[in-house]
PDB file of C-alpha atoms in Angstrom:
ATOM      1  CA  MET X 982      29.455 -49.502 -76.626  1.00 40.00           C
ATOM      2  CA  ASP X 983      27.041 -51.308 -74.322  1.00 41.00           C
ATOM      3  CA  ASP X 984      29.904 -52.988 -72.457  1.00 40.00           C
ATOM      4  CA  VAL X 985      31.309 -49.510 -71.584  1.00 37.00           C
ATOM      5  CA  ALA X 986      28.010 -48.179 -70.463  1.00 37.00           C
ATOM      6  CA  SER X 987      27.273 -51.382 -68.592  1.00 35.00           C
ATOM      7  CA  SER X 988      30.596 -51.409 -66.682  1.00 34.00           C
ATOM      8  CA  THR X 989      30.344 -47.815 -65.864  1.00 33.00           C
ATOM      9  CA  SER X 990      26.777 -48.122 -64.619  1.00 34.00           C
ATOM     10  CA  GLN X 991      28.001 -51.210 -62.461  1.00 36.00           C
ATOM     11  CA  SER X 992      30.839 -49.120 -61.192  1.00 34.00           C
ATOM     12  CA  VAL X 993      28.667 -46.155 -60.269  1.00 36.00           C
ATOM     13  CA  HIS X 994      26.257 -48.612 -58.470  1.00 36.00           C
ATOM     14  CA  ALA X 995      28.829 -50.257 -56.618  1.00 36.00           C
ATOM     15  CA  ASN X 996      30.199 -46.855 -55.067  1.00 37.00           C
ATOM     16  CA  ALA X 997      26.845 -45.268 -54.880  1.00 40.00           C
ATOM     17  CA  GLU X 998      25.034 -43.361 -52.140  1.00 41.00           C
ATOM     18  CA  PRO X 999      21.486 -43.738 -51.264  1.00 39.00           C
ATOM     19  CA  HIS X1000      19.103 -41.818 -53.658  1.00 44.00           C
ATOM     20  CA  ILE X1001      19.608 -38.099 -53.190  1.00 45.00           C
ATOM     21  CA  THR X1002      17.730 -35.255 -54.829  1.00 48.00           C
ATOM     22  CA  ALA X1003      19.369 -33.213 -57.544  1.00 50.00           C
ATOM     23  CA  LEU X1004      19.520 -30.186 -55.359  1.00 52.00           C
ATOM     24  CA  GLU X1005      21.379 -32.083 -52.678  1.00 55.00           C
ATOM     25  CA  LEU X1006      23.715 -33.460 -55.393  1.00 52.00           C
ATOM     26  CA  ALA X1007      24.347 -29.922 -56.859  1.00 53.00           C
ATOM     27  CA  THR X1008      25.129 -28.615 -53.274  1.00 54.00           C
ATOM     28  CA  ARG X1009      27.518 -31.444 -52.499  1.00 53.00           C
ATOM     29  CA  ILE X1010      29.348 -31.118 -55.813  1.00 52.00           C
ATOM     30  CA  GLN X1011      29.584 -27.440 -55.487  1.00 52.00           C
ATOM     31  CA  ASP X1012      31.014 -27.865 -52.033  1.00 52.00           C
ATOM     32  CA  GLN X1013      33.413 -30.529 -53.186  1.00 48.00           C
ATOM     33  CA  PHE X1014      34.721 -28.321 -55.960  1.00 46.00           C
ATOM     34  CA  SER X1015      34.994 -25.288 -53.601  1.00 48.00           C
ATOM     35  CA  ARG X1016      37.127 -27.325 -51.178  1.00 47.00           C
ATOM     36  CA  ALA X1017      39.239 -28.850 -53.984  1.00 42.00           C
ATOM     37  CA  SER X1018      39.762 -25.376 -55.580  1.00 42.00           C
ATOM     38  CA  SER X1019      40.616 -23.820 -52.230  1.00 44.00           C
ATOM     39  CA  SER X1020      43.061 -26.642 -51.096  1.00 39.00           C
ATOM     40  CA  SER X1021      44.879 -26.670 -54.599  1.00 36.00           C
ATOM     41  CA  THR X1022      45.262 -22.872 -54.866  1.00 37.00           C
ATOM     42  CA  ALA X1023      46.521 -22.647 -51.255  1.00 38.00           C
ATOM     43  CA  THR X1024      48.894 -25.446 -51.694  1.00 36.00           C
ATOM     44  CA  ASN X1025      50.357 -24.026 -54.765  1.00 38.00           C
ATOM     45  CA  GLY X1026      50.662 -20.686 -52.945  1.00 38.00           C
ATOM     46  CA  ASN X1027      48.855 -18.630 -55.868  1.00 36.00           C
ATOM     47  CA  THR X1028      46.139 -17.356 -53.794  1.00 33.00           C
ATOM     48  CA  SER X1029      44.880 -17.472 -50.251  1.00 31.00           C
ATOM     49  CA  GLN X1030      41.431 -19.132 -49.450  1.00 30.00           C
ATOM     50  CA  ASP X1031      39.945 -15.734 -48.854  1.00 27.00           C
ATOM     51  CA  ASP X1032      40.711 -14.517 -52.527  1.00 28.00           C
ATOM     52  CA  GLU X1033      37.847 -14.109 -55.039  1.00 28.00           C
ATOM     53  CA  PRO X1034      37.698 -16.984 -57.556  1.00 32.00           C
ATOM     54  CA  HIS X1035      39.765 -16.233 -60.699  1.00 33.00           C
ATOM     55  CA  HIS X1036      38.047 -16.391 -64.049  1.00 36.00           C
ATOM     56  CA  ASP X1037      40.679 -16.873 -66.810  1.00 37.00           C
ATOM     57  CA  SER X1038      40.290 -15.088 -70.114  1.00 41.00           C
ATOM     58  CA  THR X1039      39.720 -18.152 -71.871  1.00 44.00           C
ATOM     59  CA  HIS X1040      37.288 -20.488 -70.027  1.00 45.00           C
ATOM     60  CA  ASP X1041      34.316 -20.076 -67.669  1.00 60.00           C
ATOM     61  CA  ASN X1042      33.691 -23.530 -66.124  1.00 64.00           C
ATOM     62  CA  GLY X1043      35.442 -25.129 -69.150  1.00 74.00           C
ATOM     63  CA  VAL X1044      33.270 -23.257 -71.645  1.00 84.00           C
ATOM     64  CA  THR X1045      35.202 -21.371 -74.332  1.00 90.00           C
ATOM     65  CA  SER X1046      34.141 -17.893 -75.737  1.00 92.00           C
ATOM     66  CA  SER X1047      33.566 -19.523 -79.198  1.00 92.00           C
ATOM     67  CA  ALA X1048      31.165 -22.093 -77.641  1.00 91.00           C
ATOM     68  CA  MET X1049      29.255 -19.131 -75.803  1.00 94.00           C
ATOM     69  CA  LEU X1050      29.077 -17.352 -79.090  1.00 96.00           C
ATOM     70  CA  SER X1051      27.723 -20.523 -80.938  1.00 94.00           C
ATOM     71  CA  TRP X1052      24.914 -20.688 -78.473  1.00 94.00           C
ATOM     72  CA  ILE X1053      24.053 -17.057 -79.205  1.00 95.00           C
ATOM     73  CA  LEU X1054      24.669 -16.664 -82.987  1.00 96.00           C
ATOM     74  CA  LYS X1055      22.492 -17.660 -85.909  1.00 94.00           C
ATOM     75  CA  SER X1056      24.069 -20.494 -87.762  1.00 92.00           C
ATOM     76  CA  GLU X1057      24.912 -18.475 -90.856  1.00 93.00           C
ATOM     77  CA  ILE X1058      27.244 -16.140 -88.869  1.00 92.00           C
ATOM     78  CA  ASN X1059      30.893 -17.172 -89.250  1.00 94.00           C
ATOM     79  CA  LEU X1060      32.253 -17.853 -85.781  1.00 93.00           C
ATOM     80  CA  THR X1061      35.957 -17.672 -87.004  1.00 93.00           C
ATOM     81  CA  SER X1062      35.546 -14.107 -88.439  1.00 94.00           C
ATOM     82  CA  VAL X1063      33.881 -12.987 -85.184  1.00 95.00           C
ATOM     83  CA  MET X1064      36.532 -14.428 -83.068  1.00 94.00           C
ATOM     84  CA  ASP X1065      39.245 -13.043 -85.225  1.00 94.00           C
ATOM     85  CA  GLY X1066      37.734  -9.465 -84.885  1.00 92.00           C
ATOM     86  CA  ASN X1067      36.995  -9.177 -88.449  1.00 93.00           C
ATOM     87  CA  VAL X1068      33.274  -9.071 -87.919  1.00 94.00           C
ATOM     88  CA  THR X1069      31.245  -7.407 -85.131  1.00 96.00           C
ATOM     89  CA  ILE X1070      28.120  -9.018 -84.105  1.00 97.00           C
ATOM     90  CA  LEU X1071      24.958  -7.048 -85.019  1.00 96.00           C
ATOM     91  CA  LYS X1072      21.426  -7.095 -83.599  1.00 96.00           C
ATOM     92  CA  ASP X1073      20.124  -9.289 -86.329  1.00 96.00           C
ATOM     93  CA  ASP X1074      22.883 -11.950 -85.801  1.00 96.00           C
ATOM     94  CA  ILE X1075      21.554 -13.039 -82.385  1.00 96.00           C
ATOM     95  CA  LYS X1076      19.175 -15.894 -81.966  1.00 93.00           C
ATOM     96  CA  LEU X1077      15.672 -15.207 -80.568  1.00 91.00           C
ATOM     97  CA  HIS X1078      15.269 -15.786 -76.953  1.00 87.00           C
ATOM     98  CA  HIS X1079      13.423 -19.088 -77.382  1.00 87.00           C
ATOM     99  CA  MET X1080      16.143 -20.484 -79.534  1.00 90.00           C
ATOM    100  CA  LEU X1081      18.914 -19.764 -76.895  1.00 90.00           C
ATOM    101  CA  PRO X1082      19.986 -22.893 -75.048  1.00 89.00           C
ATOM    102  CA  THR X1083      19.011 -22.853 -71.357  1.00 87.00           C
ATOM    103  CA  LYS X1084      22.664 -23.638 -70.331  1.00 89.00           C
ATOM    104  CA  ILE X1085      23.516 -19.975 -71.284  1.00 91.00           C
ATOM    105  CA  LEU X1086      21.691 -19.021 -67.896  1.00 88.00           C
ATOM    106  CA  ASP X1087      24.092 -21.223 -65.762  1.00 87.00           C
ATOM    107  CA  GLU X1088      25.450 -19.188 -62.904  1.00 84.00           C
ATOM    108  CA  ASN X1089      28.995 -20.337 -63.768  1.00 84.00           C
ATOM    109  CA  ILE X1090      28.908 -18.686 -67.235  1.00 90.00           C
ATOM    110  CA  ASN X1091      30.333 -15.191 -67.442  1.00 92.00           C
ATOM    111  CA  ILE X1092      28.476 -14.066 -70.615  1.00 93.00           C
ATOM    112  CA  ALA X1093      30.032 -10.537 -70.270  1.00 95.00           C
ATOM    113  CA  ARG X1094      33.282 -12.214 -71.413  1.00 94.00           C
ATOM    114  CA  VAL X1095      32.132 -12.167 -74.974  1.00 96.00           C
ATOM    115  CA  LYS X1096      30.751  -8.536 -74.876  1.00 97.00           C
ATOM    116  CA  LYS X1097      33.829  -7.197 -76.930  1.00 96.00           C
ATOM    117  CA  TYR X1098      32.412  -9.170 -80.095  1.00 97.00           C
ATOM    118  CA  PHE X1099      29.126  -7.096 -79.980  1.00 98.00           C
ATOM    119  CA  SER X1100      28.046  -3.794 -81.265  1.00 97.00           C
ATOM    120  CA  PRO X1101      26.401  -1.680 -78.454  1.00 98.00           C
ATOM    121  CA  GLU X1102      22.914  -2.329 -79.839  1.00 98.00           C
ATOM    122  CA  ALA X1103      23.594  -6.088 -80.269  1.00 97.00           C
ATOM    123  CA  TRP X1104      24.693  -6.324 -76.783  1.00 98.00           C
ATOM    124  CA  GLN X1105      21.603  -4.635 -75.582  1.00 97.00           C
ATOM    125  CA  THR X1106      19.606  -7.113 -77.676  1.00 96.00           C
ATOM    126  CA  LEU X1107      21.478 -10.053 -76.079  1.00 97.00           C
ATOM    127  CA  LYS X1108      20.751  -8.684 -72.513  1.00 96.00           C
ATOM    128  CA  VAL X1109      17.068  -8.281 -73.316  1.00 95.00           C
ATOM    129  CA  ALA X1110      16.864 -11.933 -74.864  1.00 94.00           C
ATOM    130  CA  LEU X1111      18.610 -13.345 -71.722  1.00 94.00           C
ATOM    131  CA  SER X1112      16.274 -11.448 -69.423  1.00 93.00           C
ATOM    132  CA  SER X1113      13.237 -12.906 -71.361  1.00 91.00           C
ATOM    133  CA  LYS X1114      14.858 -16.361 -71.268  1.00 88.00           C
ATOM    134  CA  ARG X1115      15.268 -16.217 -67.452  1.00 88.00           C
ATOM    135  CA  ASP X1116      11.783 -15.168 -67.067  1.00 88.00           C
ATOM    136  CA  ILE X1117      10.447 -18.370 -68.872  1.00 84.00           C
ATOM    137  CA  ALA X1118      13.354 -20.785 -68.297  1.00 75.00           C
ATOM    138  CA  GLU X1119      12.486 -24.309 -69.025  1.00 80.00           C
ATOM    139  CA  TRP X1120      15.048 -26.851 -67.768  1.00 84.00           C
ATOM    140  CA  ASN X1121      14.535 -29.910 -69.837  1.00 86.00           C
ATOM    141  CA  CYS X1122      16.069 -33.250 -69.962  1.00 88.00           C
ATOM    142  CA  THR X1123      18.381 -33.465 -73.030  1.00 85.00           C
ATOM    143  CA  VAL X1124      17.359 -37.103 -73.684  1.00 88.00           C
ATOM    144  CA  CYS X1125      13.602 -37.028 -73.250  1.00 89.00           C
ATOM    145  CA  ASP X1126      13.033 -33.214 -73.586  1.00 86.00           C
ATOM    146  CA  THR X1127      10.748 -33.105 -70.644  1.00 88.00           C
ATOM    147  CA  ASP X1128      10.925 -30.837 -67.491  1.00 88.00           C
ATOM    148  CA  VAL X1129      13.784 -31.896 -65.172  1.00 87.00           C
ATOM    149  CA  HIS X1130      11.777 -30.980 -62.234  1.00 84.00           C
ATOM    150  CA  SER X1131       9.434 -33.965 -62.941  1.00 83.00           C
ATOM    151  CA  ALA X1132      12.107 -36.412 -61.495  1.00 84.00           C
ATOM    152  CA  ALA X1133      15.555 -36.644 -59.879  1.00 84.00           C
ATOM    153  CA  SER X1134      18.008 -34.957 -62.318  1.00 85.00           C
ATOM    154  CA  LEU X1135      21.562 -34.276 -62.899  1.00 84.00           C
ATOM    155  CA  VAL X1136      23.666 -31.359 -64.651  1.00 84.00           C
ATOM    156  CA  CYS X1137      26.714 -32.235 -66.575  1.00 81.00           C
ATOM    157  CA  ASP X1138      29.615 -30.043 -65.496  1.00 78.00           C
ATOM    158  CA  GLY X1139      31.175 -30.665 -69.055  1.00 77.00           C
ATOM    159  CA  CYS X1140      28.330 -29.556 -71.420  1.00 81.00           C
ATOM    160  CA  LEU X1141      25.833 -27.916 -68.779  1.00 84.00           C
ATOM    161  CA  GLU X1142      23.030 -29.933 -70.007  1.00 85.00           C
ATOM    162  CA  TRP X1143      20.368 -31.399 -67.728  1.00 86.00           C
ATOM    163  CA  PHE X1144      19.386 -35.183 -67.583  1.00 86.00           C
ATOM    164  CA  HIS X1145      16.911 -36.994 -65.685  1.00 87.00           C
ATOM    165  CA  GLN X1146      18.624 -39.745 -63.528  1.00 84.00           C
ATOM    166  CA  LYS X1147      16.624 -42.479 -65.133  1.00 84.00           C
ATOM    167  CA  CYS X1148      17.382 -41.094 -68.713  1.00 86.00           C
ATOM    168  CA  SER X1149      21.181 -41.092 -68.039  1.00 81.00           C
ATOM    169  CA  ASN X1150      20.962 -44.851 -66.921  1.00 75.00           C
ATOM    170  CA  VAL X1151      22.481 -44.015 -63.476  1.00 66.00           C
ATOM    171  CA  LEU X1152      20.631 -46.143 -60.984  1.00 57.00           C
ATOM    172  CA  CYS X1153      22.294 -44.414 -57.860  1.00 57.00           C
ATOM    173  CA  ILE X1154      24.433 -41.311 -57.708  1.00 57.00           C
ATOM    174  CA  ASP X1155      28.186 -41.365 -57.079  1.00 54.00           C
ATOM    175  CA  ARG X1156      29.778 -38.000 -56.882  1.00 51.00           C
ATOM    176  CA  SER X1157      33.130 -39.390 -58.214  1.00 47.00           C
ATOM    177  CA  LYS X1158      31.402 -40.787 -61.184  1.00 51.00           C
ATOM    178  CA  ILE X1159      29.208 -37.768 -62.265  1.00 50.00           C
ATOM    179  CA  LEU X1160      31.426 -36.481 -65.143  1.00 47.00           C
ATOM    180  CA  GLN X1161      31.030 -40.040 -66.671  1.00 49.00           C
ATOM    181  CA  LEU X1162      27.430 -39.275 -67.059  1.00 48.00           C
ATOM    182  CA  TYR X1163      27.961 -36.949 -70.014  1.00 45.00           C
ATOM    183  CA  GLU X1164      29.948 -39.474 -72.032  1.00 47.00           C
ATOM    184  CA  ASN X1165      27.559 -42.357 -71.246  1.00 49.00           C
ATOM    185  CA  THR X1166      24.457 -40.387 -72.328  1.00 48.00           C
ATOM    186  CA  ILE X1167      25.931 -38.801 -75.506  1.00 47.00           C
ATOM    187  CA  TYR X1168      27.676 -42.017 -76.847  1.00 47.00           C
ATOM    188  CA  GLN X1169      24.601 -44.315 -76.144  1.00 49.00           C
ATOM    189  CA  SER X1170      22.325 -42.049 -78.180  1.00 44.00           C
TER     190      SER X1170
END
């Protein structure tokens, strides 16, 4: 396992840019994805560059409805029954706002997509919990559990978790290798 992490780290370092801030990186990645998305849809002829982005019914930024519900629901709730439509989520099934993961606030997550699984009262409870979560949002490193604003940080596009650059073992940041960050950090733990 160390060989994989070491070779990836060396590869990242060999192709790296000078040290940049997390905000600069996030902006660059967003621009890169926007350009890639625009060029691929224009090439395929499915939409023009001026069209609104399309959210398919299954994923938002690669996150499934069941994943979103797992962030929201207490562990004793049977997720399969909810997804099959056999159970409606009630107010008491929702985690308290401080138990909700911060990634639920990610701007790319369309939480309204799971509204159909909630009773009206439960949906209102979730909206209040999300509002409270936003007011006190703490973005902590997944590895060391300290504030990501304390040092250069990265967000994984796969799991939407934040990591300090030093905690992820990435010496310098290379946009083409950013997705490997998730694998390296998780598998080294």
